[in-house]
Coordinates of C-alpha atoms in Angstrom, one line a residue:
X1 CA 0.0 0.0 0.0
X2 CA 1.5 3.4 -1.1
X3 CA 1.9 6.0 1.7
X4 CA -0.8 8.6 1.9
X5 CA 0.6 12.0 1.0
X6 CA -1.3 15.2 1.5
X7 CA -1.1 17.8 -1.2
X8 CA -1.2 20.7 1.3
X9 CA 0.4 21.2 4.7
X10 CA -1.9 19.7 7.3
X11 CA -0.4 21.8 10.1
X12 CA -0.8 25.1 8.3
X13 CA -4.4 24.2 7.3
X14 CA -5.4 22.9 10.7
X15 CA -3.9 25.8 12.7
X16 CA -4.2 28.8 10.2
X17 CA -6.5 27.6 7.5
X18 CA -3.8 28.4 4.9
X19 CA -3.5 25.9 2.1
X20 CA 0.3 25.7 1.7
X21 CA 1.0 23.3 -1.2
X22 CA 3.5 20.5 -0.6
X23 CA 3.4 18.7 -3.9
X24 CA 2.6 19.3 -7.5
X25 CA 3.2 22.4 -9.7
X26 CA 1.7 24.8 -7.1
X27 CA 4.4 23.9 -4.7
X28 CA 7.3 25.0 -6.9
X29 CA 7.2 28.8 -6.0
X30 CA 7.1 27.8 -2.3
X31 CA 10.2 25.6 -2.7
X32 CA 12.2 28.6 -4.0
X33 CA 11.7 30.1 -0.5
X34 CA 12.6 26.9 1.3
X35 CA 9.1 25.8 2.1
X36 CA 8.9 22.0 1.5
X37 CA 7.8 18.8 3.3
X38 CA 9.2 18.4 6.8
X39 CA 11.5 15.5 7.6
X40 CA 9.6 14.9 10.9
X41 CA 6.3 14.4 9.0
X42 CA 6.2 15.0 5.2
X43 CA 2.5 16.0 5.5
X44 CA 3.6 19.2 7.3
X45 CA 6.0 21.8 6.0
X46 CA 9.3 23.3 7.0
X47 CA 7.5 26.5 8.2
X48 CA 5.6 24.4 10.7
X49 CA 8.8 22.7 11.7
X50 CA 10.6 26.0 12.3
X51 CA 7.8 27.5 14.3
X52 CA 7.4 24.2 16.2
X53 CA 11.1 24.1 17.1
X54 CA 11.1 27.8 18.2
X55 CA 8.1 27.3 20.4
X56 CA 9.5 24.2 22.1
X57 CA 12.9 25.9 22.7
X58 CA 11.0 28.7 24.6
X59 CA 9.0 26.6 26.9
X60 CA 7.9 23.0 27.8
X61 CA 4.2 22.4 27.3
X62 CA 1.9 19.5 28.4
X63 CA 0.3 17.6 25.4
X64 CA -2.2 14.8 25.4
X65 CA -0.6 12.2 23.1
X66 CA -0.4 8.6 22.3
X67 CA 3.2 7.3 22.4
X68 CA 4.4 4.4 20.3
X69 CA 7.7 2.5 20.6
X70 CA 8.7 -0.1 18.1
X71 CA 11.8 -2.3 18.5
X72 CA 13.5 -4.5 15.9
X73 CA 13.9 -7.9 17.5
X74 CA 16.9 -10.1 16.6
X75 CA 19.0 -7.2 15.4
X76 CA 21.8 -7.6 17.9
X77 CA 22.3 -11.3 17.1
X78 CA 22.2 -10.6 13.4
X79 CA 24.7 -7.8 13.6
X80 CA 27.3 -10.4 14.8
X81 CA 26.6 -12.9 11.9
X82 CA 25.8 -10.8 8.9
X83 CA 28.0 -8.6 6.7
X84 CA 28.1 -4.9 7.8
X85 CA 26.3 -3.8 4.6
X86 CA 23.5 -6.3 5.2
X87 CA 23.0 -5.1 8.8
X88 CA 22.9 -1.5 7.6
X89 CA 20.3 -2.4 5.0
X90 CA 18.2 -4.2 7.6
X91 CA 18.2 -1.2 9.9
X92 CA 17.5 1.2 7.1
X93 CA 14.5 -0.9 6.0
X94 CA 13.1 -1.0 9.5
X95 CA 13.4 2.8 9.9
X96 CA 11.8 3.4 6.5
X97 CA 8.9 1.1 7.1
X98 CA 8.2 2.5 10.5
X99 CA 8.4 6.1 9.2
X100 CA 5.9 5.4 6.3
X101 CA 3.5 3.7 8.6
X102 CA 3.6 6.5 11.3
X103 CA 3.2 9.2 8.6
X104 CA 0.3 7.3 7.1
X105 CA -1.6 8.0 10.3
X106 CA -0.4 11.5 10.9
X107 CA 2.1 10.6 13.6
X108 CA 5.4 12.4 14.4
X109 CA 8.5 10.3 14.1
X110 CA 10.2 11.8 17.1
X111 CA 13.4 9.9 17.3
X112 CA 15.3 6.7 16.4
X113 CA 17.1 5.0 19.3
X114 CA 19.5 2.3 18.1
X115 CA 17.1 -0.4 16.8
X116 CA 14.0 1.3 18.1
X117 CA 11.8 4.2 17.1
X118 CA 9.6 6.5 19.1
X119 CA 6.5 8.2 17.6
X120 CA 3.9 10.7 18.9
X121 CA 0.3 11.0 17.8
X122 CA -1.9 14.1 18.3
X123 CA 1.1 16.5 18.1
X124 CA 1.7 18.6 16.2
X125 CA -1.2 17.4 13.9
X126 CA -4.2 17.2 16.3
X127 CA -6.2 14.0 16.2
X128 CA -9.3 13.4 18.4
X129 CA -8.8 9.6 17.8
X130 CA -5.1 9.5 18.3
X131 CA -5.1 6.3 20.4
X132 CA -6.8 4.5 17.5
X133 CA -4.4 6.1 15.0
X134 CA -1.4 4.8 17.0
X135 CA -2.8 1.3 17.1
X136 CA -3.5 1.4 13.3
X137 CA 0.1 2.7 12.7
X138 CA 1.4 -0.2 14.9
X139 CA -0.4 -2.7 12.8
X140 CA 0.9 -1.2 9.6
X141 CA 4.4 -1.3 11.0
X142 CA 4.0 -5.1 11.6
X143 CA 2.5 -5.6 8.2
X144 CA 5.2 -3.7 6.4
X145 CA 8.1 -5.2 8.3
X146 CA 6.8 -8.8 7.8
X147 CA 6.8 -8.2 4.0
X148 CA 10.4 -6.9 4.3
X149 CA 11.3 -9.8 6.5
X150 CA 10.2 -12.3 3.9
X151 CA 12.3 -10.5 1.2
X152 CA 15.3 -10.5 3.5
X153 CA 14.9 -14.2 4.3
X154 CA 15.1 -15.0 0.6
X155 CA 18.3 -12.9 0.3
X156 CA 20.2 -14.0 3.4
X157 CA 20.1 -17.7 4.6
X158 CA 21.5 -16.6 8.0
X159 CA 18.2 -15.0 8.9
X160 CA 16.4 -18.3 8.9
X161 CA 17.6 -19.1 12.5
X162 CA 16.8 -15.8 14.1
X163 CA 13.8 -14.3 15.8
X164 CA 13.6 -11.4 13.4
X165 CA 10.6 -9.2 13.9
X166 CA 9.1 -6.2 15.7
X167 CA 7.6 -5.7 19.1
X168 CA 5.4 -2.6 19.8
X169 CA 4.1 -0.8 22.9
X170 CA 1.6 2.1 23.1
X171 CA 0.3 4.3 25.9
X172 CA -1.9 7.4 25.9
X173 CA -1.8 10.4 28.3
X174 CA -0.3 13.7 29.0
X175 CA 3.4 14.2 28.3
X176 CA 5.7 17.2 28.6
X177 CA 7.2 18.3 25.2
X178 CA 10.2 20.5 24.9
X179 CA 14.0 20.7 24.8
X180 CA 15.5 18.7 27.7
X181 CA 19.1 18.4 28.8
X182 CA 22.0 20.8 29.2
X183 CA 25.1 19.4 27.5
X184 CA 23.0 17.9 24.8
X185 CA 19.6 19.5 24.0
X186 CA 17.0 17.0 22.9
X187 CA 13.6 18.0 21.5
X188 CA 11.3 15.3 22.7
X189 CA 8.5 14.2 25.1
X190 CA 9.0 13.0 28.6
X191 CA 6.7 11.7 31.4
X192 CA 5.1 8.5 32.7
X193 CA 3.2 7.9 29.4
X194 CA 6.6 7.7 27.5
X195 CA 8.1 5.4 30.1
X196 CA 5.1 3.1 30.1
X197 CA 5.0 2.8 26.3
X198 CA 8.7 1.9 26.3
X199 CA 8.2 -0.8 29.0
X200 CA 5.1 -2.2 27.2
X201 CA 7.2 -2.5 24.0
X202 CA 9.9 -4.3 26.0
X203 CA 7.3 -6.8 27.2
X204 CA 5.7 -7.4 23.8
X205 CA 6.6 -10.6 22.0
X206 CA 7.9 -10.5 18.4
X207 CA 5.0 -9.6 16.1
X208 CA 2.9 -8.3 19.1
X209 CA 1.4 -4.9 20.0
X210 CA 0.8 -4.3 23.7
X211 CA -1.2 -1.3 24.8
X212 CA -2.2 0.1 28.2
X213 CA -5.7 0.5 29.7
X214 CA -5.6 4.2 28.6
X215 CA -5.3 3.1 25.0
X216 CA -7.9 0.4 25.5
X217 CA -10.4 2.9 26.9
X218 CA -9.8 5.4 24.1
X219 CA -9.5 3.2 21.1
X220 CA -12.3 0.8 22.1
X221 CA -12.9 -3.0 21.9
X222 CA -12.9 -2.9 18.1
X223 CA -9.2 -2.0 18.1
X224 CA -8.0 -3.8 21.3
X225 CA -8.6 -7.5 21.9
X226 CA -9.2 -9.5 25.0
X227 CA -9.3 -8.7 28.7
X228 CA -5.6 -8.2 29.1
X229 CA -3.2 -9.6 31.6
X230 CA -0.8 -8.4 34.3
X231 CA 2.8 -7.7 33.4
X232 CA 5.7 -7.0 35.7
X233 CA 7.4 -4.0 34.0
X234 CA 10.8 -2.7 34.9
X235 CA 10.6 0.3 37.1
X236 CA 7.0 -0.3 38.2
X237 CA 6.3 -1.5 41.7
X238 CA 2.8 -2.9 40.9
X239 CA 1.9 -5.1 37.9
X240 CA 0.5 -3.2 34.8
X241 CA -2.4 -4.6 32.8
X242 CA -1.6 -4.6 29.1
X243 CA -3.8 -5.6 26.2
X244 CA -3.0 -7.1 22.8
X245 CA -4.0 -5.0 19.9

């Protein structure tokens, strides 16, 4: 499935009702002035990115978001058995597929961390159903990565004995977004919702999406299956109930 690409900047239209063209002939004059699709989300523009960065540098703000973490399983073992170029191609493919899936559902690819990615939904593009969008993006990541996995299996025999796949965790709630750190400034979200999503991802099996009760309540039973079960997550004193999505 080809990624959905907006012809106008969703951020400028949502916030200012200004139809800034991103693609097609109408976008050519704007590109002369450096206005083009953002690298954080190609359905927003570089003007949004610049304004967004300046605002975040000035202050930290609370935002209601859904946070998604996706981790490439089996990567560490493969990095010791495959040629360097094959390992690099594997990681590039994972990043690319995650990015396209996240952007398809208007998420923000906030950062890549080794063999993991972190994404936010409902910021900067606002989405009343952001928990559902995050779950849908997670399913699309699994679908895309499974297709890539089959291709890689046919190209590299060494992959056949590894647990190559993706595990995903999602939580919804209020996070603080801004620039954090002194020696190294990092534009990102922090808070319990981020930590819980990361721990849920760590608990997920290969090919599994685990979500919290907050996501379950917001996304509904149509998106989240079963009654859930208790997990012992690192850093949490009490067990946390997680649900398969």
